[in-house]
Amino acid sequence: MTLTDETPAPLAHERLTTLGAALRTALDGPYAAERAVNRATYPAEGSLRPVGLGVEESRDWTLARLRALDEAGFGSAGVPERAGGHADPLEAVLTFETLAKTDLSVTIKSGVQFGLFGGAIANLGTAWHHDTFLPGVTSMELLGCFAMTELGHGSDVASLETTLTYVPATDELEVHSPTAASTKAYIGNAARDGRMAAVFGQLVVAGESHGVHTVLVPIRDEAGRVLPGVTVGDHGHKGGLLGIDNGTLRFDRVRVPRRMLLDRYGGVGEDGAYRSAIADPNRRFFTMLGTLVRGRVCVGGGGSMAARRALSIATRHALRRRQFPAPGRPDGVLLLDYVVHQRRLLPLVARAYAFGAAQNELIGALVHVQGEDESTERDQRELETFAAGMKAMQTWFANRAVQEAREACGGAGYLSENELTALRGDVDIFATFEGDNTVLMQLVAKALLTDYRHAWSALDRSGVVQATTRAVGEMVMERTAAGLMLDRLASTARRRPEETTLVDRGWHAMMFEDRERHSLESLARRMRAASKSGGDQFEAFNRLGPHVQFVARAHMERVTLAALVKLVDACEDAEAREVLERVCSLYALSSIAGDRAWFLEHNRVTAARSKAIGDQIDALCRELRPHALALVEGLGIPRGWLAAALLED
Amino acid sequence: MTLTDETPAPLAHERLTTLGAALRTALDGPYAAERAVNRATYPAEGSLRPVGLGVEESRDWTLARLRALDEAGFGSAGVPERAGGHADPLEAVLTFETLAKTDLSVTIKSGVQFGLFGGAIANLGTAWHHDTFLPGVTSMELLGCFAMTELGHGSDVASLETTLTYVPATDELEVHSPTAASTKAYIGNAARDGRMAAVFGQLVVAGESHGVHTVLVPIRDEAGRVLPGVTVGDHGHKGGLLGIDNGTLRFDRVRVPRRMLLDRYGGVGEDGAYRSAIADPNRRFFTMLGTLVRGRVCVGGGGSMAARRALSIATRHALRRRQFPAPGRPDGVLLLDYVVHQRRLLPLVARAYAFGAAQNELIGALVHVQGEDESTERDQRELETFAAGMKAMQTWFANRAVQEAREACGGAGYLSENELTALRGDVDIFATFEGDNTVLMQLVAKALLTDYRHAWSALDRSGVVQATTRAVGEMVMERTAAGLMLDRLASTARRRPEETTLVDRGWHAMMFEDRERHSLESLARRMRAASKSGGDQFEAFNRLGPHVQFVARAHMERVTLAALVKLVDACEDAEAREVLERVCSLYALSSIAGDRAWFLEHNRVTAARSKAIGDQIDALCRELRPHALALVEGLGIPRGWLAAALLED
């Protein structure tokens, strides 16, 4: 492989293989230019927290680092500086992912301050809030908290107990935590740095509850002293993200002026009456939560960056480290020449490409909804479902990939100087925060079921009595360009499935579509049966839990394959494209292999063909082995951003 | 469930349910009395390291705690105090597992000092070494290192580069690290506390190498100053086990008297000539390493204790925590009432029971070989294989269980005060040290292949030309009482497999046996073909890597099932036995479900039956749900030993 200067110019100091550069461009996709600029301009020096800092030092370091980054233009991107100011969702997401390529405490601190606190003000507030508070948010003079989660109500936002009661006599809101369970918990910026909190609670006006709303509550004075009525707890040491000062907040009848209520979707008028442009409380609730979708897009993408970082370290190590001499290899065999080792790392690398492609699609959807385009409520709802699924899939993947990378580096992987264990600790909680993954996957399945029901009733209304299940499935599944491309491939294979090879993209597409469609249909059937059954309704639905998870995963895998196929199709470099075709096959076959039992049970594959999948995966690993370095270069973590000691000579 | 005082008397302060007490007795099995005494006498107070200590403070705390434990009789158990002294392997293993129920740094520090350093002297040394050094080892006046692993040679002990060269002129051994790769690495007690090291290297006498031997080398003086010629490095902060001072050791022509060589199996005589009772260098090498088997038995068992601790915390939490109201459950549903949550935790609890049963068998085998009994070389070899497999299976399991427990506790699981993240960090490296798990599983498969070949040739010699594969398989597999019991069950089911239910023990036995036998036979066939093929021998075998791992796992699962069946059979309490039958089914079906694809591909199960497995697992979880508290009580971690804040009111 020949070395070349990377384009664009600013990254001339990073030397990539030609293939690596082409793969990187392909994976960066529609945002290749922006990402290249971020890589070139990001002040990577000093971006990793020194090993072994305690809790307080980690918090100090993280805050200082975020301030420096904010000054360098890698902080408040995406938050407008005032009412009517420009807030570019693309810039926000790409900034977040750039940060996530280095220290995750800094990344999450930025998410808390700009994404959540700033995002709540920008999205739920109105002009006065914007003008009054956003300048302080973006300059980091006003550090804030996003106080949603309560001790007793982790994933169940609708059940929050905190009350925001309007007091007509003084035209104030009284913020109150009536029970220990209503204590706000796991709140970033609460334990130390925050001066103000966006507090979520039930808005009560004239004795009537109007559901969850958000109010800004000062919690500390300028000197950092906790204000009267506010009780702050410190979660202290955690499994990772030591740089974030997570804590608890409890309010004892704290009063704030009425205008502190973020009242874009509902508030209290000067007459002291509740008013909202959205009459249906349920719809209002989901509209408010919906504006927070960007956080999930960011966290999912951040998870993938952590995975890429870990896979870059482990793969580069496996290209240097030798163990056990063998015939013809007296100096020992390179780790990456062991089939077992290839099987450990390369399918994860392929999956990192697949999620990269899907994340590009998700970013596109976010920009469409939150950017300058016209968009519909359906677009918003689809974005939320997509974001929920991508957050869950990518953060689970990150945990798995970082752990596998750690083990693949053996004892060296356990030393903090090699970065993997800190990464592992940091990324762990990604599976839980911004929505517990299992709960998010339920949202995905629910959305699919809703679409499915709508499709049925639409066909029904149109008089198509013989509406085939297939037609319904198609209406649900293939709305995007990528989905349509995949469906065309599947249709081709469906004509003569027995003639396809194991690396036939049409066959992959068919298998992925069949898995989703069939499991969704049978879930819909079981749901109907459950709702009609007498007895304990909770238990009837409860039993479908594992099926619900399967459907959501099948859907996300299919959407991911569609995105990867589209990305490969868009690749103009012949050599890179050939490699990416194999990456795509490796992703597809690994996914099919994982559900081999399902495909066999549902007669989608013969025993003989199923048995051959493992060998085909081995063959793909073997074919990709010579391109391993280029593949991790393509993942977009510059070598200079990896400080792992084991990569030094 | 009624509460009862636990027997024996000393644990009267722990209140268990009747069922929990019976399950605990059953799981403790043949060692119930010893384990009860350990639980009753272990000084549990102060057994958990304060959260958030830095590296140096953690090391201080760990050393002090180990000294206190040693004084309380929970330290040097199993190490004789002098030549001819008593060294009870059972006491050693049970002490280690008791420690592993609390802080793992202390546990591993004890393993380094007593098991590895003390064990090397006891097992590889002779009377002079014993009398001279063991008193200091057991009293902890002489802290020592086990310096085997080298930077360049993690799992490949035969390739160690360190040389131990006999110097006739001064009757000394010269210990030398010729290359950077020969630096001893990851050595516990090296960075700070150790005064002496048992150094493994190639013994060179009169220019001839006699393979790996071990020599005692002082590395620090009484005041803790590093001795001339020794270079010590500090690995510093790690992903866990912060209390262990892992470091590197490098030797620059360090001289020690000849008698410092641990020469039980080979040494240099007064005449300066090499002598050994074991002529074959290869056999000598494996004999020496074989004495170290106890460490693997301990580490595997320790992994299981960490898993039990985590599962105890998560299950007890899931019995207190409510989320989301549901019809008939206005206060919210208990986490453990969600099917998805049951599926997360209960199969892992079942697996903890299964490994507990198998570990009891392993301890029995260790006591047989290292205790007072007569034992054969074959017993020793079987013990090593069993220990290798159990170490890999249990430590992988521990990582999975602790992580699942962390996620099952949500955000609270991430707070250090709830113990799970520290446990996760500590147990991570268990999959790598004392033999990398993947390499250990290769050893298991190799041993099975060797037995398989021997069985064939024995049948061959005996004139049984038509030796059926099945007969060979049986000769290999069913040598233990537990194995024979399982085989009888399988034979019954084999007569009418179609009439068995999914919880029929005979059907489980048949499935486990078939999986192992068939995959072993096909591996043997492929191995033969590979050895006969022309071309690159390494590549030919390399491709069998995933198959090798599958066979080893299938074997360990079968051995584990056999042990669990035996344990259930031995349970005399009717209620406990009924629960254990379900635990056994849940273990068996979870294992079968994980390899459902394999069973379908090999025509061992119909699609319809395979599809029904998931529902049967759900049903077993539902049936075990009311006994969840008793089940974790049975795991043997006293409630008082769990300090997790989330279990407090």
PDB file of N, CA and C in Angstrom, chain B residues 24-86:
ATOM      1  N   ARG B  24     -28.872 -23.476  49.895  1.00  0.00           N
ATOM      2  CA  ARG B  24     -27.464 -23.209  50.174  1.00  0.00           C
ATOM      3  C   ARG B  24     -26.739 -24.494  50.570  1.00  0.00           C
ATOM      4  N   THR B  25     -27.377 -25.279  51.415  1.00  0.00           N
ATOM      5  CA  THR B  25     -26.768 -26.548  51.807  1.00  0.00           C
ATOM      6  C   THR B  25     -26.559 -27.444  50.583  1.00  0.00           C
ATOM      7  N   ALA B  26     -27.568 -27.469  49.721  1.00  0.00           N
ATOM      8  CA  ALA B  26     -27.446 -28.315  48.526  1.00  0.00           C
ATOM      9  C   ALA B  26     -26.313 -27.841  47.630  1.00  0.00           C
ATOM     10  N   LEU B  27     -26.227 -26.528  47.419  1.00  0.00           N
ATOM     11  CA  LEU B  27     -25.199 -26.006  46.515  1.00  0.00           C
ATOM     12  C   LEU B  27     -23.806 -26.146  47.127  1.00  0.00           C
ATOM     13  N   ASP B  28     -23.709 -25.961  48.431  1.00  0.00           N
ATOM     14  CA  ASP B  28     -22.405 -26.148  49.077  1.00  0.00           C
ATOM     15  C   ASP B  28     -21.947 -27.596  48.976  1.00  0.00           C
ATOM     16  N   GLY B  29     -22.921 -28.484  48.850  1.00  0.00           N
ATOM     17  CA  GLY B  29     -22.628 -29.883  48.528  1.00  0.00           C
ATOM     18  C   GLY B  29     -21.721 -30.568  49.526  1.00  0.00           C
ATOM     19  N   PRO B  30     -20.712 -31.271  49.026  1.00  0.00           N
ATOM     20  CA  PRO B  30     -19.865 -32.064  49.930  1.00  0.00           C
ATOM     21  C   PRO B  30     -19.093 -31.180  50.908  1.00  0.00           C
ATOM     22  N   TYR B  31     -19.025 -29.894  50.630  1.00  0.00           N
ATOM     23  CA  TYR B  31     -18.227 -29.000  51.483  1.00  0.00           C
ATOM     24  C   TYR B  31     -19.111 -28.048  52.282  1.00  0.00           C
ATOM     25  N   ALA B  32     -20.359 -28.464  52.498  1.00  0.00           N
ATOM     26  CA  ALA B  32     -21.315 -27.588  53.183  1.00  0.00           C
ATOM     27  C   ALA B  32     -20.825 -27.225  54.580  1.00  0.00           C
ATOM     28  N   ALA B  33     -20.287 -28.190  55.299  1.00  0.00           N
ATOM     29  CA  ALA B  33     -19.862 -27.919  56.671  1.00  0.00           C
ATOM     30  C   ALA B  33     -18.718 -26.910  56.679  1.00  0.00           C
ATOM     31  N   GLU B  34     -17.693 -27.157  55.844  1.00  0.00           N
ATOM     32  CA  GLU B  34     -16.541 -26.261  55.812  1.00  0.00           C
ATOM     33  C   GLU B  34     -16.960 -24.853  55.393  1.00  0.00           C
ATOM     34  N   ARG B  35     -17.852 -24.793  54.405  1.00  0.00           N
ATOM     35  CA  ARG B  35     -18.266 -23.468  53.922  1.00  0.00           C
ATOM     36  C   ARG B  35     -19.081 -22.726  54.974  1.00  0.00           C
ATOM     37  N   ALA B  36     -19.903 -23.468  55.685  1.00  0.00           N
ATOM     38  CA  ALA B  36     -20.687 -22.807  56.740  1.00  0.00           C
ATOM     39  C   ALA B  36     -19.759 -22.245  57.807  1.00  0.00           C
ATOM     40  N   VAL B  37     -18.742 -22.993  58.165  1.00  0.00           N
ATOM     41  CA  VAL B  37     -17.785 -22.506  59.166  1.00  0.00           C
ATOM     42  C   VAL B  37     -17.065 -21.264  58.633  1.00  0.00           C
ATOM     43  N   ASN B  38     -16.649 -21.305  57.381  1.00  0.00           N
ATOM     44  CA  ASN B  38     -15.982 -20.139  56.797  1.00  0.00           C
ATOM     45  C   ASN B  38     -16.885 -18.906  56.846  1.00  0.00           C
ATOM     46  N   ARG B  39     -18.136 -19.093  56.457  1.00  0.00           N
ATOM     47  CA  ARG B  39     -19.065 -17.956  56.496  1.00  0.00           C
ATOM     48  C   ARG B  39     -19.237 -17.438  57.919  1.00  0.00           C
ATOM     49  N   ALA B  40     -19.248 -18.371  58.855  1.00  0.00           N
ATOM     50  CA  ALA B  40     -19.503 -17.960  60.237  1.00  0.00           C
ATOM     51  C   ALA B  40     -18.297 -17.283  60.871  1.00  0.00           C
ATOM     52  N   THR B  41     -17.111 -17.659  60.447  1.00  0.00           N
ATOM     53  CA  THR B  41     -15.921 -17.154  61.133  1.00  0.00           C
ATOM     54  C   THR B  41     -15.193 -16.061  60.359  1.00  0.00           C
ATOM     55  N   TYR B  42     -15.536 -15.872  59.093  1.00  0.00           N
ATOM     56  CA  TYR B  42     -14.844 -14.864  58.287  1.00  0.00           C
ATOM     57  C   TYR B  42     -15.120 -13.470  58.837  1.00  0.00           C
ATOM     58  N   PRO B  43     -14.075 -12.701  59.078  1.00  0.00           N
ATOM     59  CA  PRO B  43     -14.285 -11.342  59.607  1.00  0.00           C
ATOM     60  C   PRO B  43     -14.733 -10.402  58.489  1.00  0.00           C
ATOM     61  N   ALA B  44     -16.031 -10.415  58.209  1.00  0.00           N
ATOM     62  CA  ALA B  44     -16.537  -9.694  57.035  1.00  0.00           C
ATOM     63  C   ALA B  44     -16.497  -8.182  57.199  1.00  0.00           C
ATOM     64  N   GLU B  45     -16.490  -7.739  58.446  1.00  0.00           N
ATOM     65  CA  GLU B  45     -16.500  -6.299  58.651  1.00  0.00           C
ATOM     66  C   GLU B  45     -15.239  -5.651  58.052  1.00  0.00           C
ATOM     67  N   GLY B  46     -15.407  -4.575  57.378  1.00  0.00           N
ATOM     68  CA  GLY B  46     -14.261  -3.903  56.758  1.00  0.00           C
ATOM     69  C   GLY B  46     -13.689  -4.660  55.568  1.00  0.00           C
ATOM     70  N   SER B  47     -14.498  -5.554  55.003  1.00  0.00           N
ATOM     71  CA  SER B  47     -13.937  -6.387  53.937  1.00  0.00           C
ATOM     72  C   SER B  47     -14.014  -5.733  52.569  1.00  0.00           C
ATOM     73  N   LEU B  48     -14.697  -4.591  52.464  1.00  0.00           N
ATOM     74  CA  LEU B  48     -14.757  -3.923  51.159  1.00  0.00           C
ATOM     75  C   LEU B  48     -13.934  -2.648  51.174  1.00  0.00           C
ATOM     76  N   ARG B  49     -13.128  -2.494  50.126  1.00  0.00           N
ATOM     77  CA  ARG B  49     -12.249  -1.327  50.033  1.00  0.00           C
ATOM     78  C   ARG B  49     -13.100  -0.072  49.902  1.00  0.00           C
ATOM     79  N   PRO B  50     -12.776   0.965  50.648  1.00  0.00           N
ATOM     80  CA  PRO B  50     -13.528   2.215  50.500  1.00  0.00           C
ATOM     81  C   PRO B  50     -13.498   2.680  49.040  1.00  0.00           C
ATOM     82  N   VAL B  51     -14.613   3.207  48.591  1.00  0.00           N
ATOM     83  CA  VAL B  51     -14.744   3.646  47.197  1.00  0.00           C
ATOM     84  C   VAL B  51     -13.810   4.809  46.896  1.00  0.00           C
ATOM     85  N   GLY B  52     -13.205   4.779  45.726  1.00  0.00           N
ATOM     86  CA  GLY B  52     -12.497   5.954  45.234  1.00  0.00           C
ATOM     87  C   GLY B  52     -11.065   6.110  45.713  1.00  0.00           C
ATOM     88  N   LEU B  53     -10.520   5.103  46.393  1.00  0.00           N
ATOM     89  CA  LEU B  53      -9.110   5.196  46.787  1.00  0.00           C
ATOM     90  C   LEU B  53      -8.224   5.212  45.543  1.00  0.00           C
ATOM     91  N   GLY B  54      -7.146   5.958  45.599  1.00  0.00           N
ATOM     92  CA  GLY B  54      -6.183   5.972  44.515  1.00  0.00           C
ATOM     93  C   GLY B  54      -5.315   4.714  44.542  1.00  0.00           C
ATOM     94  N   VAL B  55      -4.353   4.670  43.633  1.00  0.00           N
ATOM     95  CA  VAL B  55      -3.530   3.473  43.484  1.00  0.00           C
ATOM     96  C   VAL B  55      -2.757   3.163  44.769  1.00  0.00           C
ATOM     97  N   GLU B  56      -2.038   4.136  45.304  1.00  0.00           N
ATOM     98  CA  GLU B  56      -1.206   3.851  46.475  1.00  0.00           C
ATOM     99  C   GLU B  56      -2.043   3.498  47.693  1.00  0.00           C
ATOM    100  N   GLU B  57      -3.125   4.261  47.917  1.00  0.00           N
ATOM    101  CA  GLU B  57      -3.991   3.973  49.065  1.00  0.00           C
ATOM    102  C   GLU B  57      -4.622   2.596  48.927  1.00  0.00           C
ATOM    103  N   SER B  58      -4.980   2.219  47.701  1.00  0.00           N
ATOM    104  CA  SER B  58      -5.578   0.897  47.498  1.00  0.00           C
ATOM    105  C   SER B  58      -4.575  -0.197  47.840  1.00  0.00           C
ATOM    106  N   ARG B  59      -3.339   0.022  47.462  1.00  0.00           N
ATOM    107  CA  ARG B  59      -2.303  -0.977  47.762  1.00  0.00           C
ATOM    108  C   ARG B  59      -2.082  -1.081  49.272  1.00  0.00           C
ATOM    109  N   ASP B  60      -2.053   0.078  49.926  1.00  0.00           N
ATOM    110  CA  ASP B  60      -1.884   0.075  51.389  1.00  0.00           C
ATOM    111  C   ASP B  60      -3.020  -0.701  52.042  1.00  0.00           C
ATOM    112  N   TRP B  61      -4.220  -0.338  51.640  1.00  0.00           N
ATOM    113  CA  TRP B  61      -5.393  -0.952  52.254  1.00  0.00           C
ATOM    114  C   TRP B  61      -5.383  -2.464  52.048  1.00  0.00           C
ATOM    115  N   THR B  62      -5.053  -2.885  50.832  1.00  0.00           N
ATOM    116  CA  THR B  62      -5.105  -4.305  50.489  1.00  0.00           C
ATOM    117  C   THR B  62      -4.080  -5.104  51.288  1.00  0.00           C
ATOM    118  N   LEU B  63      -2.878  -4.565  51.375  1.00  0.00           N
ATOM    119  CA  LEU B  63      -1.836  -5.282  52.126  1.00  0.00           C
ATOM    120  C   LEU B  63      -2.220  -5.390  53.600  1.00  0.00           C
ATOM    121  N   ALA B  64      -2.714  -4.296  54.153  1.00  0.00           N
ATOM    122  CA  ALA B  64      -3.099  -4.311  55.567  1.00  0.00           C
ATOM    123  C   ALA B  64      -4.237  -5.308  55.803  1.00  0.00           C
ATOM    124  N   ARG B  65      -5.181  -5.294  54.887  1.00  0.00           N
ATOM    125  CA  ARG B  65      -6.323  -6.191  55.036  1.00  0.00           C
ATOM    126  C   ARG B  65      -5.869  -7.660  54.931  1.00  0.00           C
ATOM    127  N   LEU B  66      -4.959  -7.935  54.015  1.00  0.00           N
ATOM    128  CA  LEU B  66      -4.499  -9.323  53.882  1.00  0.00           C
ATOM    129  C   LEU B  66      -3.743  -9.771  55.131  1.00  0.00           C
ATOM    130  N   ARG B  67      -2.958  -8.862  55.704  1.00  0.00           N
ATOM    131  CA  ARG B  67      -2.259  -9.206  56.948  1.00  0.00           C
ATOM    132  C   ARG B  67      -3.266  -9.534  58.052  1.00  0.00           C
ATOM    133  N   ALA B  68      -4.315  -8.724  58.131  1.00  0.00           N
ATOM    134  CA  ALA B  68      -5.326  -8.976  59.165  1.00  0.00           C
ATOM    135  C   ALA B  68      -6.019 -10.315  58.926  1.00  0.00           C
ATOM    136  N   LEU B  69      -6.316 -10.587  57.673  1.00  0.00           N
ATOM    137  CA  LEU B  69      -6.976 -11.855  57.357  1.00  0.00           C
ATOM    138  C   LEU B  69      -6.063 -13.032  57.662  1.00  0.00           C
ATOM    139  N   ASP B  70      -4.788 -12.865  57.349  1.00  0.00           N
ATOM    140  CA  ASP B  70      -3.823 -13.939  57.581  1.00  0.00           C
ATOM    141  C   ASP B  70      -3.793 -14.265  59.074  1.00  0.00           C
ATOM    142  N   GLU B  71      -3.810 -13.198  59.870  1.00  0.00           N
ATOM    143  CA  GLU B  71      -3.813 -13.423  61.314  1.00  0.00           C
ATOM    144  C   GLU B  71      -5.097 -14.105  61.779  1.00  0.00           C
ATOM    145  N   ALA B  72      -6.201 -13.810  61.069  1.00  0.00           N
ATOM    146  CA  ALA B  72      -7.477 -14.424  61.440  1.00  0.00           C
ATOM    147  C   ALA B  72      -7.626 -15.820  60.850  1.00  0.00           C
ATOM    148  N   GLY B  73      -6.568 -16.310  60.194  1.00  0.00           N
ATOM    149  CA  GLY B  73      -6.618 -17.674  59.661  1.00  0.00           C
ATOM    150  C   GLY B  73      -7.169 -17.774  58.249  1.00  0.00           C
ATOM    151  N   PHE B  74      -7.355 -16.630  57.578  1.00  0.00           N
ATOM    152  CA  PHE B  74      -7.856 -16.659  56.208  1.00  0.00           C
ATOM    153  C   PHE B  74      -6.800 -16.220  55.209  1.00  0.00           C
ATOM    154  N   GLY B  75      -5.557 -16.577  55.471  1.00  0.00           N
ATOM    155  CA  GLY B  75      -4.512 -16.163  54.562  1.00  0.00           C
ATOM    156  C   GLY B  75      -3.823 -17.358  53.944  1.00  0.00           C
ATOM    157  N   SER B  76      -2.824 -17.835  54.654  1.00  0.00           N
ATOM    158  CA  SER B  76      -1.908 -18.802  54.064  1.00  0.00           C
ATOM    159  C   SER B  76      -2.437 -20.223  54.052  1.00  0.00           C
ATOM    160  N   ALA B  77      -3.733 -20.393  54.267  1.00  0.00           N
ATOM    161  CA  ALA B  77      -4.277 -21.750  54.250  1.00  0.00           C
ATOM    162  C   ALA B  77      -3.802 -22.494  53.016  1.00  0.00           C
ATOM    163  N   GLY B  78      -3.335 -23.693  53.191  1.00  0.00           N
ATOM    164  CA  GLY B  78      -2.958 -24.491  52.039  1.00  0.00           C
ATOM    165  C   GLY B  78      -1.478 -24.435  51.726  1.00  0.00           C
ATOM    166  N   VAL B  79      -0.766 -23.503  52.358  1.00  0.00           N
ATOM    167  CA  VAL B  79       0.689 -23.481  52.187  1.00  0.00           C
ATOM    168  C   VAL B  79       1.303 -24.104  53.448  1.00  0.00           C
ATOM    169  N   PRO B  80       2.138 -25.124  53.293  1.00  0.00           N
ATOM    170  CA  PRO B  80       2.765 -25.711  54.482  1.00  0.00           C
ATOM    171  C   PRO B  80       3.723 -24.699  55.088  1.00  0.00           C
ATOM    172  N   GLU B  81       3.924 -24.796  56.373  1.00  0.00           N
ATOM    173  CA  GLU B  81       4.805 -23.818  57.008  1.00  0.00           C
ATOM    174  C   GLU B  81       6.264 -24.228  56.998  1.00  0.00           C
ATOM    175  N   ARG B  82       6.500 -25.468  56.693  1.00  0.00           N
ATOM    176  CA  ARG B  82       7.891 -25.943  56.604  1.00  0.00           C
ATOM    177  C   ARG B  82       7.899 -27.247  55.827  1.00  0.00           C
ATOM    178  N   ALA B  83       9.089 -27.790  55.608  1.00  0.00           N
ATOM    179  CA  ALA B  83       9.223 -29.065  54.918  1.00  0.00           C
ATOM    180  C   ALA B  83       8.404 -30.118  55.658  1.00  0.00           C
ATOM    181  N   GLY B  84       7.616 -30.883  54.901  1.00  0.00           N
ATOM    182  CA  GLY B  84       6.819 -31.934  55.507  1.00  0.00           C
ATOM    183  C   GLY B  84       5.581 -31.421  56.206  1.00  0.00           C
ATOM    184  N   GLY B  85       5.398 -30.111  56.204  1.00  0.00           N
ATOM    185  CA  GLY B  85       4.230 -29.538  56.865  1.00  0.00           C
ATOM    186  C   GLY B  85       2.958 -29.870  56.110  1.00  0.00           C
ATOM    187  N   HIS B  86       1.866 -29.616  56.792  1.00  0.00           N
ATOM    188  CA  HIS B  86       0.563 -29.954  56.229  1.00  0.00           C
ATOM    189  C   HIS B  86       0.104 -28.868  55.252  1.00  0.00           C
TER     190      HIS B  86
END
